[in-house]
Coordinates of C-alpha atoms in Angstrom, one line a residue:
M265 CA 28.4 -16.4 -13.9
S266 CA 25.6 -18.1 -12.2
S267 CA 25.1 -21.9 -12.5
P268 CA 21.9 -23.3 -14.2
A269 CA 18.8 -23.4 -12.1
L270 CA 18.6 -26.3 -9.7
K271 CA 15.7 -28.7 -10.0
T272 CA 16.4 -30.4 -6.8
A273 CA 17.8 -29.4 -3.4
P274 CA 19.5 -31.5 -0.7
T275 CA 16.7 -30.7 1.7
A276 CA 13.7 -32.9 1.7
G277 CA 10.7 -31.4 0.0
V278 CA 12.6 -28.2 -1.0
E279 CA 13.1 -27.3 -4.6
I280 CA 15.2 -24.3 -5.7
T281 CA 14.3 -23.0 -9.2
G282 CA 16.4 -19.9 -9.1
A283 CA 19.9 -19.8 -10.5
L284 CA 22.7 -19.9 -7.9
G285 CA 25.1 -17.1 -8.1
P286 CA 28.5 -16.7 -6.3
R287 CA 28.2 -17.5 -2.6
F288 CA 24.5 -18.4 -2.8
D289 CA 25.3 -21.7 -1.2
E290 CA 26.4 -19.9 2.0
I291 CA 22.9 -18.8 2.5
L292 CA 20.9 -21.5 0.9
T293 CA 22.4 -24.3 3.2
P294 CA 20.6 -27.5 3.9
E295 CA 20.1 -26.5 7.5
A296 CA 18.8 -23.0 6.6
L297 CA 16.4 -24.4 4.0
A298 CA 15.2 -27.0 6.5
F299 CA 14.5 -24.2 9.0
V300 CA 12.6 -22.1 6.5
A301 CA 10.7 -25.0 5.3
D302 CA 9.7 -25.9 8.7
L303 CA 8.3 -22.4 9.3
H304 CA 6.5 -22.6 6.0
R305 CA 4.9 -25.9 6.6
A306 CA 3.8 -24.8 10.1
F307 CA 2.4 -21.4 9.4
N308 CA 1.6 -21.1 5.7
P309 CA -2.0 -22.5 6.1
T310 CA -2.8 -19.8 8.5
R311 CA -1.1 -17.1 6.4
K312 CA -3.4 -18.1 3.4
A313 CA -6.4 -18.1 5.7
L314 CA -5.7 -14.6 6.8
L315 CA -5.2 -13.4 3.2
A316 CA -8.6 -14.9 2.4
R317 CA -10.0 -13.0 5.4
R318 CA -8.6 -9.8 3.9
A319 CA -10.6 -10.5 0.7
E320 CA -13.7 -11.2 2.8
R321 CA -13.5 -8.0 4.6
Q322 CA -13.0 -6.1 1.3
V323 CA -16.3 -7.5 0.1
A324 CA -18.0 -5.9 3.1
F325 CA -16.2 -2.6 2.6
D326 CA -17.3 -2.6 -1.0
A327 CA -20.8 -3.1 0.2
G328 CA -20.6 0.0 2.4
T329 CA -19.5 -1.4 5.7
L330 CA -16.9 0.9 7.4
P331 CA -13.9 -0.2 9.4
D332 CA -14.4 0.3 13.2
F333 CA -12.9 -0.7 16.6
L334 CA -13.6 -4.3 17.3
P335 CA -16.3 -4.8 20.1
E336 CA -14.9 -8.3 20.8
T337 CA -11.5 -6.9 21.8
K338 CA -12.7 -4.0 24.0
S339 CA -11.2 -5.6 27.0
V340 CA -7.7 -5.4 25.5
R341 CA -8.1 -1.7 24.6
D342 CA -9.4 -1.0 28.0
G343 CA -6.9 -3.1 29.9
D344 CA -3.9 -1.8 31.9
W345 CA -0.9 -3.6 30.4
T346 CA 2.3 -2.7 28.8
I347 CA 4.9 -4.4 26.4
A348 CA 7.9 -6.1 27.6
D349 CA 11.2 -4.3 28.3
L350 CA 13.4 -3.5 25.4
P351 CA 17.2 -4.0 24.8
A352 CA 19.5 -1.1 25.3
D353 CA 20.3 -0.6 21.7
L354 CA 16.6 0.0 20.8
L355 CA 16.0 2.8 23.4
D356 CA 17.1 5.7 21.2
R357 CA 15.8 5.6 17.6
R358 CA 15.5 9.3 17.0
V359 CA 16.6 9.1 13.3
E360 CA 16.3 5.9 11.3
I361 CA 17.4 5.6 7.6
T362 CA 15.9 3.1 5.2
G363 CA 17.0 1.5 2.0
P364 CA 17.5 -1.6 -0.1
V365 CA 19.9 -4.4 0.8
D366 CA 22.6 -3.8 -1.8
R367 CA 26.1 -3.8 -0.4
K368 CA 26.9 -0.1 -1.0
M369 CA 23.6 1.1 0.6
I370 CA 24.2 -1.0 3.7
V371 CA 27.6 0.4 4.4
N372 CA 26.6 3.9 3.7
A373 CA 23.5 3.7 5.7
L374 CA 25.2 2.0 8.7
N375 CA 27.8 4.8 8.6
S376 CA 25.3 7.6 8.0
G377 CA 25.1 8.8 11.7
A378 CA 21.5 7.5 12.0
K379 CA 20.7 5.6 15.1
V380 CA 19.0 2.7 13.1
F381 CA 19.2 1.4 9.6
M382 CA 16.2 -0.5 8.2
A383 CA 17.6 -2.9 5.5
D384 CA 14.5 -3.4 3.3
F385 CA 13.6 -6.6 1.5
E386 CA 10.2 -5.1 0.8
D387 CA 9.1 -1.8 -0.8
A388 CA 12.6 -0.4 -1.4
S389 CA 13.8 -3.7 -3.1
S390 CA 12.6 -5.2 -6.3
P391 CA 12.2 -8.9 -5.4
V392 CA 14.4 -10.2 -8.2
W393 CA 15.9 -13.5 -7.0
E394 CA 19.5 -12.3 -7.1
N395 CA 18.6 -9.1 -5.1
M396 CA 17.0 -11.2 -2.3
I397 CA 19.9 -13.7 -1.9
E398 CA 22.6 -11.1 -2.4
G399 CA 21.0 -9.0 0.3
Q400 CA 21.1 -12.0 2.8
I401 CA 24.8 -12.5 1.9
N402 CA 25.5 -8.8 2.6
L403 CA 23.7 -8.9 6.0
K404 CA 25.5 -12.0 6.9
D405 CA 28.8 -10.3 6.1
R406 CA 27.9 -7.3 8.3
W407 CA 27.7 -9.6 11.3
A408 CA 30.8 -11.5 10.3
G409 CA 32.8 -8.3 10.1
A410 CA 33.3 -8.8 6.3
I411 CA 31.0 -6.2 4.8
D412 CA 33.9 -3.9 3.7
F413 CA 34.5 -3.8 0.0
V414 CA 36.1 -2.0 -2.9
D415 CA 33.8 -0.8 -5.7
A416 CA 35.0 -2.5 -8.9
N417 CA 33.7 0.3 -11.1
N418 CA 35.5 3.3 -9.4
G419 CA 38.0 1.7 -7.0
K420 CA 36.4 3.4 -4.0
S421 CA 36.8 1.6 -0.7
Y422 CA 33.7 1.1 1.6
K423 CA 34.5 0.2 5.3
L424 CA 32.1 -0.1 8.2
G425 CA 32.6 2.7 10.8
A426 CA 33.3 2.2 14.5
T427 CA 29.7 3.1 15.6
P428 CA 27.3 1.7 13.0
A429 CA 23.6 2.2 13.2
V430 CA 21.5 -0.5 14.8
L431 CA 20.3 -3.0 12.1
I432 CA 16.6 -3.7 11.6
I433 CA 15.4 -6.0 8.8
R434 CA 12.1 -5.7 6.9
P435 CA 11.0 -8.8 5.2
R436 CA 8.4 -9.0 2.6
G437 CA 4.7 -8.8 3.6
W438 CA 2.4 -11.8 4.2
H439 CA 0.9 -11.4 0.6
L440 CA 4.1 -12.0 -1.4
P441 CA 5.5 -15.3 -2.4
E442 CA 9.1 -16.3 -3.2
A443 CA 8.6 -18.1 -6.5
H444 CA 12.1 -19.6 -6.6
V445 CA 11.8 -21.8 -3.6
L446 CA 9.1 -24.5 -3.5
V447 CA 8.2 -26.4 -0.4
D448 CA 6.4 -29.6 -1.1
G449 CA 5.6 -28.2 -4.5
E450 CA 4.3 -24.9 -3.2
E451 CA 5.8 -21.4 -3.5
I452 CA 7.3 -20.4 -0.1
S453 CA 6.1 -17.4 1.7
G454 CA 8.4 -14.4 1.0
A455 CA 7.9 -13.1 4.5
L456 CA 8.9 -16.4 6.0
F457 CA 11.8 -16.8 3.6
D458 CA 13.3 -13.5 4.3
F459 CA 12.8 -13.6 8.0
G460 CA 13.8 -17.2 8.3
L461 CA 17.1 -16.9 6.4
Y462 CA 18.2 -13.7 8.4
V463 CA 17.3 -15.0 11.8
F464 CA 18.9 -18.4 11.1
H465 CA 22.2 -17.0 9.9
N466 CA 22.5 -13.9 12.1
A467 CA 20.5 -13.9 15.3
K468 CA 23.3 -15.4 17.5
A469 CA 26.0 -13.3 15.8
A470 CA 24.0 -10.1 16.4
L471 CA 23.4 -11.0 20.1
A472 CA 27.0 -11.8 20.6
Q473 CA 27.8 -8.3 19.4
G474 CA 25.4 -6.6 21.8
S475 CA 22.4 -6.3 19.5
G476 CA 19.9 -8.8 18.4
P477 CA 17.4 -10.0 15.7
Y478 CA 15.3 -7.0 15.1
F479 CA 12.5 -6.6 12.5
Y480 CA 10.1 -4.2 10.9
L481 CA 6.9 -5.9 9.8
P482 CA 5.0 -4.5 6.9
K483 CA 1.4 -4.4 5.6
T484 CA -0.2 -5.9 8.7
E485 CA -4.0 -5.7 8.5
S486 CA -5.2 -7.1 11.8
H487 CA -4.2 -8.4 15.3
L488 CA -4.7 -11.9 13.9
E489 CA -1.9 -11.3 11.4
A490 CA 0.3 -9.9 14.3
R491 CA -0.6 -13.0 16.3
L492 CA 0.8 -15.1 13.4
W493 CA 4.1 -13.2 13.5
N494 CA 4.3 -13.8 17.2
E495 CA 3.8 -17.5 16.8
V496 CA 6.5 -17.5 14.1
F497 CA 8.8 -15.7 16.5
V498 CA 8.1 -18.2 19.2
A499 CA 8.8 -21.2 17.0
A500 CA 11.9 -19.7 15.5
Q501 CA 13.3 -18.9 19.0
K502 CA 12.6 -22.4 20.2
A503 CA 14.3 -24.0 17.1
L504 CA 17.4 -21.8 17.5
G505 CA 17.6 -22.1 21.3
L506 CA 16.9 -18.5 21.9
P507 CA 14.8 -17.2 24.9
V508 CA 11.4 -16.0 24.2
G509 CA 11.4 -12.3 23.7
T510 CA 14.7 -12.2 22.0
I511 CA 13.4 -11.2 18.7
K512 CA 12.0 -7.7 18.7
A513 CA 9.7 -6.1 16.0
T514 CA 8.3 -2.8 15.1
V515 CA 5.0 -3.0 13.2
L516 CA 4.2 -0.5 10.4
I517 CA 0.7 0.7 10.7
E518 CA 0.2 1.3 7.1
T519 CA -3.2 -0.1 6.4
L520 CA -6.6 1.2 7.3
P521 CA -7.9 -1.8 9.2
A522 CA -4.8 -2.0 11.3
V523 CA -5.3 1.6 12.9
F524 CA -8.5 0.2 14.5
E525 CA -6.6 -2.6 16.0
M526 CA -3.3 -1.0 17.3
D527 CA -3.8 -2.0 21.0
E528 CA -4.6 -5.4 19.9
I529 CA -1.5 -5.7 17.7
L530 CA 0.6 -4.5 20.5
F531 CA -1.0 -7.0 22.9
E532 CA -0.7 -10.0 20.6
M533 CA 3.1 -9.2 20.3
K534 CA 3.8 -7.8 23.7
D535 CA 6.8 -10.0 24.4
H536 CA 8.3 -9.2 21.1
I537 CA 7.2 -5.8 20.0
A538 CA 9.1 -2.5 20.2
G539 CA 6.6 -0.1 18.8
L540 CA 4.5 1.0 15.9
N541 CA 5.5 3.1 12.8
L542 CA 3.4 5.8 10.9
G543 CA 3.8 4.2 7.5
R544 CA 1.9 7.1 5.9
W545 CA 2.4 6.6 2.2
D546 CA 1.1 2.9 2.2
Y547 CA -1.6 4.2 4.6
I548 CA -3.0 6.5 1.9
F549 CA -3.0 3.7 -0.5
S550 CA -4.7 1.4 1.9
F551 CA -7.4 4.1 2.5
I552 CA -8.1 4.3 -1.1
K553 CA -8.0 0.7 -1.6
R554 CA -10.4 -0.3 1.1
L555 CA -12.9 2.6 0.7
G556 CA -12.3 3.4 -3.0
K557 CA -15.7 2.3 -4.3
N558 CA -17.5 4.5 -1.9
D559 CA -18.0 8.1 -3.2
R560 CA -18.0 9.5 0.3
F561 CA -14.3 8.8 0.3
L562 CA -13.3 10.4 -3.0
T563 CA -9.7 11.7 -2.5
P564 CA -8.2 15.1 -3.7
D565 CA -4.9 15.5 -5.4
R566 CA -2.3 13.4 -3.5
S567 CA -0.3 16.5 -2.6
R568 CA -3.3 17.7 -0.5
M569 CA -3.3 14.6 1.7
V570 CA -0.9 15.9 4.5
M571 CA -0.3 14.6 8.0
S572 CA -1.6 17.8 9.7
E573 CA -5.1 17.4 8.4
A574 CA -8.1 14.9 8.3
F575 CA -7.6 11.1 8.5
L576 CA -3.8 11.3 8.5
K577 CA -3.8 13.7 11.5
A578 CA -6.2 11.5 13.5
Y579 CA -4.1 8.4 12.7
G580 CA -0.9 10.1 13.9
I581 CA -2.5 11.3 17.1
L582 CA -4.0 7.8 17.9
L583 CA -0.7 5.9 17.1
V584 CA 1.3 8.0 19.5
R585 CA -1.2 7.9 22.2
T586 CA -1.7 4.1 21.9
C587 CA 2.0 3.4 21.9
H588 CA 3.0 5.6 24.8
R589 CA 0.1 4.1 26.9
R590 CA 1.7 0.7 26.5
N591 CA 5.4 1.9 26.8
A592 CA 6.0 1.2 23.2
F593 CA 7.8 3.5 20.6
A594 CA 5.8 5.6 18.3
M595 CA 7.9 6.1 15.1
G596 CA 7.4 8.9 12.7
G597 CA 7.1 8.5 8.9
M598 CA 9.4 8.9 5.9
A599 CA 10.9 12.0 4.6
A600 CA 11.3 11.1 0.9
Q601 CA 13.2 14.2 -0.2
I602 CA 16.7 13.9 -1.5
P603 CA 19.3 16.4 -2.3
V604 CA 18.6 18.6 -5.4
K605 CA 22.0 18.8 -7.1
G606 CA 22.8 21.9 -9.0
D607 CA 19.9 24.0 -7.7
A608 CA 20.7 25.5 -4.2
E609 CA 17.4 27.2 -3.9
A610 CA 15.4 24.0 -4.6
N611 CA 17.7 22.1 -2.3
A612 CA 17.2 24.6 0.6
A613 CA 13.4 24.3 0.1
A614 CA 13.5 20.5 0.2
F615 CA 15.6 20.5 3.4
A616 CA 13.3 23.1 5.0
K617 CA 10.2 20.9 4.2
V618 CA 12.0 18.0 5.9
K619 CA 12.8 20.1 8.9
A620 CA 9.2 21.3 9.3
D621 CA 7.9 17.9 8.9
K622 CA 10.3 16.4 11.6
E623 CA 9.4 19.3 14.0
R624 CA 5.8 18.4 13.6
E625 CA 6.5 14.7 14.4
A626 CA 8.7 15.5 17.4
N627 CA 6.2 18.0 18.8
S628 CA 3.4 15.4 18.4
G629 CA 5.3 12.9 20.6
C630 CA 7.0 10.7 18.1
D631 CA 10.0 8.8 19.5
G632 CA 11.9 9.0 16.1
T633 CA 11.6 9.4 12.4
W634 CA 12.6 8.1 9.0
V635 CA 14.7 9.5 6.2
A636 CA 15.6 8.1 2.8
H637 CA 18.9 9.7 2.2
P638 CA 22.1 10.1 4.3
D639 CA 22.3 13.9 3.7
L640 CA 18.9 14.2 5.6
V641 CA 20.1 12.4 8.7
P642 CA 21.8 15.6 10.1
V643 CA 18.5 17.6 9.4
A644 CA 16.3 15.1 11.3
M645 CA 18.9 14.6 13.9
E646 CA 19.1 18.3 14.7
V647 CA 15.3 18.6 15.1
F648 CA 15.1 15.6 17.5
N649 CA 18.1 16.4 19.5
R650 CA 16.6 19.9 20.1
L651 CA 13.0 18.9 20.8
M652 CA 13.6 15.5 22.3
P653 CA 16.8 15.7 24.5
A654 CA 16.1 12.3 26.2
A655 CA 16.5 9.0 24.5
N656 CA 12.8 8.8 23.7
Q657 CA 9.6 10.4 24.9
R658 CA 7.5 7.4 25.7
D659 CA 6.6 9.1 29.0
A660 CA 4.9 11.8 27.1
K661 CA 1.2 11.2 27.2
P662 CA -0.8 13.2 24.7
S663 CA -4.1 14.7 25.6
D664 CA -7.1 12.4 26.1
V665 CA -9.3 14.0 23.4
A666 CA -11.0 11.1 21.9
V667 CA -10.0 10.0 18.4
T668 CA -13.2 8.6 16.8
R669 CA -14.0 6.4 13.9
D670 CA -15.3 9.4 12.0
D671 CA -12.0 11.2 12.7
L672 CA -10.1 8.3 11.2
L673 CA -12.2 8.3 8.1
E674 CA -12.4 12.1 7.5
V675 CA -11.3 12.8 3.9
H676 CA -8.9 15.6 3.1
Q677 CA -10.3 18.7 1.4
G678 CA -9.1 19.9 -2.0
T679 CA -9.4 19.9 -5.8
R680 CA -8.6 17.2 -8.2
S681 CA -6.6 18.5 -11.1
E682 CA -5.1 17.4 -14.5
A683 CA -1.7 18.0 -13.0
G684 CA -2.4 15.6 -10.2
L685 CA -3.7 13.0 -12.6
R686 CA -0.6 13.5 -14.8
E687 CA 1.7 13.2 -11.8
N688 CA 0.2 9.9 -10.8
I689 CA 0.6 8.5 -14.4
R690 CA 4.1 9.7 -14.8
V691 CA 5.4 8.6 -11.5
G692 CA 3.5 5.3 -11.4
V693 CA 4.8 4.1 -14.7
Q694 CA 8.4 5.2 -14.2
Y695 CA 8.5 3.5 -10.8
I696 CA 7.0 0.2 -12.2
E697 CA 9.5 0.3 -15.1
A698 CA 12.4 0.6 -12.8
W699 CA 11.0 -2.1 -10.5
L700 CA 10.8 -4.5 -13.5
R701 CA 14.6 -3.8 -14.1
G702 CA 15.4 -4.8 -10.5
R703 CA 15.4 -1.4 -8.8
G704 CA 13.1 -0.8 -5.8
A705 CA 14.4 2.6 -4.5
V706 CA 14.0 5.0 -7.4
P707 CA 14.9 8.8 -7.3
L708 CA 12.0 10.6 -9.3
Y709 CA 11.5 14.3 -9.2
N710 CA 13.7 14.9 -6.2
L711 CA 12.0 12.2 -4.2
M712 CA 13.2 8.8 -3.3
E713 CA 10.3 6.6 -4.3
D714 CA 9.4 3.0 -3.3
A715 CA 6.6 0.7 -4.2
A716 CA 4.1 2.7 -2.1
T717 CA 4.3 5.6 -4.5
A718 CA 3.3 3.4 -7.4
E719 CA 0.5 2.0 -5.4
I720 CA -0.9 5.3 -4.4
S721 CA -0.7 6.5 -8.0
R722 CA -2.6 3.6 -9.6
A723 CA -5.0 3.5 -6.7
Q724 CA -6.0 7.1 -7.0
V725 CA -6.3 7.0 -10.8
W726 CA -8.5 3.9 -10.6
Q727 CA -10.7 5.6 -7.9
W728 CA -11.2 8.7 -9.9
I729 CA -12.1 6.8 -13.1
H730 CA -14.3 4.3 -11.2
L731 CA -16.3 7.1 -9.4
G732 CA -16.3 9.5 -12.3
A733 CA -14.4 12.3 -10.5
T734 CA -14.7 15.8 -11.7
L735 CA -11.4 17.8 -12.2
D736 CA -11.1 21.4 -11.2
D737 CA -11.8 22.4 -14.9
D738 CA -15.1 20.5 -14.8
R739 CA -14.0 17.5 -16.9
T740 CA -14.8 14.1 -15.8
V741 CA -12.1 11.6 -15.3
T742 CA -12.8 8.8 -17.9
P743 CA -10.9 5.9 -19.5
E744 CA -10.6 8.0 -22.6
L745 CA -9.1 10.9 -20.7
F746 CA -6.7 8.6 -18.9
R747 CA -5.5 7.0 -22.1
A748 CA -4.9 10.3 -23.8
L749 CA -2.9 11.7 -20.8
L750 CA -1.0 8.5 -20.5
D751 CA 0.0 8.6 -24.2
D752 CA 1.0 12.3 -23.9
E753 CA 3.0 11.7 -20.7
M754 CA 4.9 8.7 -22.2
A755 CA 5.7 10.7 -25.4
N756 CA 7.1 13.6 -23.2
L757 CA 9.0 11.1 -21.1
R758 CA 10.6 9.5 -24.2
S759 CA 11.7 12.9 -25.3
V760 CA 13.1 13.9 -22.0
L761 CA 15.0 10.5 -21.5
G762 CA 15.9 10.2 -25.1
P763 CA 14.8 7.5 -27.5
E764 CA 17.8 5.3 -26.8
V765 CA 17.3 5.1 -23.1
Y766 CA 13.5 4.9 -23.2
D767 CA 13.4 2.2 -25.9
S768 CA 15.9 0.1 -24.1
G769 CA 13.9 0.0 -20.9
R770 CA 10.8 -2.0 -19.9
F771 CA 8.3 0.8 -20.6
P772 CA 5.9 -1.3 -22.7
E773 CA 5.3 -3.8 -19.9
A774 CA 5.1 -1.0 -17.3
I775 CA 2.6 1.0 -19.3
K776 CA 0.5 -2.1 -20.0
L777 CA 0.5 -3.1 -16.3
F778 CA -0.3 0.3 -15.1
S779 CA -3.1 0.8 -17.7
D780 CA -4.6 -2.7 -17.2
M781 CA -4.8 -2.3 -13.4
T782 CA -6.1 1.2 -13.6
L783 CA -8.9 0.5 -16.1
A784 CA -9.9 -2.8 -14.5
D785 CA -13.4 -3.3 -13.0
S786 CA -12.1 -4.8 -9.9
F787 CA -9.1 -3.4 -7.8
E788 CA -6.1 -5.6 -7.6
E789 CA -4.8 -5.9 -3.9
F790 CA -1.2 -5.2 -4.8
L791 CA 0.5 -4.2 -8.1
T792 CA 3.6 -6.1 -6.9
L793 CA 1.7 -9.4 -7.4
P794 CA 1.1 -9.3 -11.1
A795 CA 4.4 -7.4 -11.5
Y796 CA 6.3 -10.2 -9.7
R797 CA 5.3 -12.6 -12.5
L798 CA 7.1 -10.4 -15.0
I799 CA 10.4 -10.7 -13.1
A800 CA 10.2 -14.1 -11.4

């Protein structure tokens, strides 16, 4: 049983409003809270100013301005420089597995045979207070040698193997707050909270065991936001007595503005950066979000937007080229497929799709890739072992064929269908419903989905309605059509799940949120912001 919510904390200016569960006091110590509060006080004003800058840029995009390479940073792009050297355990990242920070997932992922496990406080985790703090407890236990446990439900024992994957942490993005901790009366930044607690409790233990404090940074929009992270790293290292450059981060390039500033992002963080990652699902969402009011960028069915064509192809080519020029890692994207139980033919098709995707990435120069399920680790590993026999291929320099702004803005070709519209509705609502119940990694239709899926789904439906898109049967996508399909999909879902399961969930809230955001005149930056207020 958790104790009642605290109204005061022993650290000056810090108030905890979340309930304290078992062992929470091991994470929320006065010293740790003072550390994260100092980070918040020092850097939150800049964080808020940069979020305001995002909104200002969006006004320009909505008015027809297109993103482009920055003239004021041309000298950085043209300069001859590389990032700092990397620690030994980050030199071979051929297969990385990702997942939420629950205890079972952590042990299974660390034992999966992948080179790296990205423990995710962001899109694969619903930011329920208990999830966030229990995740910190689990990661602290990993470095304390105390992560082994017995599942109380089935009696199964989970033990860390002899050669666990390298651990990298993904904190929440700059836009998300942590509503249960107030600093001087203000909600603390979720990014600084997640980062600060982990590095405070684990940096020295990780270093003592031959690794280090490593991070994945999500949702970065500009080199100025990367600069802020770098300043946070420098301040944290100074406070903890760590040499500059101890912290290493990989930045996800999953927003449209960021692809035009990749050199600059690497430059701003060159003492602390390890590479960049092709966050393709969020990138599609960002493309629609930033350009969604411009009918030139009306997108086809989501299934038509593949990495081998149009803006996604150009984005992948440019990322690999940029990273390798700077001696940084270029990490491939997620394979979201999961095993299809009870259907050998469908399972084989899913694995073949993963294999082909990973072959494309390895042949394009990527130094590694992501999977979402342990059973896919051997599939991806075989591909990279075969096509990348060395630890990485940072010395592989792709052709110098220019990637232009127009290449990065080329829209995929294809139709828009009722099936595609229904899929967006069906998947988007189901993911939000699970998220509201505290689940961030959700298996849906043989894919492991995270928040990016729901973001793409509602963004595309919003765009089709806002621009009056025409389906392949000549119908126009209208609010009325959307409402009719939504009602039909939810009735079908209730039948499939069963009334007892459906009615005991949080579908009314999920449907309302998805519908309200889809039909709104303006486009909300992130669905997780209003959704968070339903769980905080």
